[in-house]
Amino acid sequence: MSKFTLEWKIQRADAGKLIRAFLKEQEISKAALTDIKFSGGTIKLNGEDVTVRKPLSEGDILLVEFPPESISESMEGENIPLHILYEDDNVIVVNKPAGMSTIPSREHPSGSLANAIIGYYKKIELETTVHIVTRLDRDTSGLVLIAKHRHIHHLMSKQQKEGTLKRNYEALAEGIFFETKGTIEKNIGRKSDSIIEREVQDGGQYACTHFEVLKQYSTFAHVKLQLETGRTHQIRVHLSYIGHPLLGDDLYGGETSRIKRQALHCSKLTFNHPIEMREFSFEIELADDMRELL
């Protein structure tokens, strides 16, 4: 069984602290500690099992071994090729093609990125489950960040809330942009008569999108976008709202004669690695169908 571990060499500033207090500072929650205690994890100080009430001394080696994670019985692994840009013991960065769901749904119960990841984990004999940090719509292509353990997922989700995990997108949007850059700050909520479609509405959740026109063409523009928030369909809704729906996005008014999916691609992903404690950044070129249009 695979177990996820974290290890620290205790510095002078942390000497005298109880293990419980030190681990709280490392963002290990009370629920995680309970899971460690009752579900097969261990806490070792200098190689010996200890409780969280043990005080620390300078130079101690503290090891936390989390319980193994089991894959949900409802989630099947599938042998689907993955384009992996980066992988270590904690995270994976993949380039998701358009047409692949991030997670299974009632309409698309198989063939998702999650199914592919589980299939990959089985192949490399890693016993864990899927923790997708940054989801993309089924027909949006580009970079997706996946955590290999729920604690790493917790740390990355905190970065999302704090705005230190950043995603840049590129899109092909209809019409002539008279402003080459700008910010769209409009609340987004679900349409009352739809379980899928979103719209700008006063009572919705705050949403902020920055855009910059990279190049204007005769009937559409190549646009770079960065999100301050991560609402469902945010870019698609915001650009449609200002009169520039994405090419191929029939749900929000885009014309579909030149491309059969919304022309949206996550091209850059930047985050602070929760274990390496330094910034990682990845970029990927546009998907083939969008490049051909340009």
Tab-separated table of C-alpha atoms in Angstrom, residues 19 25 68 75-76 81 87 107 113 133 143 148 157 244 254 272:
chain	number	residue	atom	x	y	z
A	19	ILE	CA	3.856	18.129	17.874
A	25	GLU	CA	1.378	25.402	11.645
A	68	PRO	CA	-3.320	5.015	2.353
A	75	MET	CA	-14.541	5.234	-10.336
A	76	GLU	CA	-13.048	2.969	-12.994
A	81	PRO	CA	-2.989	8.116	-22.990
A	87	GLU	CA	5.185	14.779	-12.256
A	107	GLU	CA	-23.807	12.264	-19.652
A	113	LEU	CA	-9.324	12.734	-17.153
A	133	VAL	CA	-7.082	20.908	-8.242
A	143	LEU	CA	-3.217	22.593	-18.391
A	148	LYS	CA	-1.542	12.993	-5.485
A	157	SER	CA	-6.953	24.650	-2.725
A	244	HIS	CA	-17.660	38.806	-27.701
A	254	GLY	CA	-20.786	31.758	-30.416
A	272	ASN	CA	3.906	27.613	-5.265
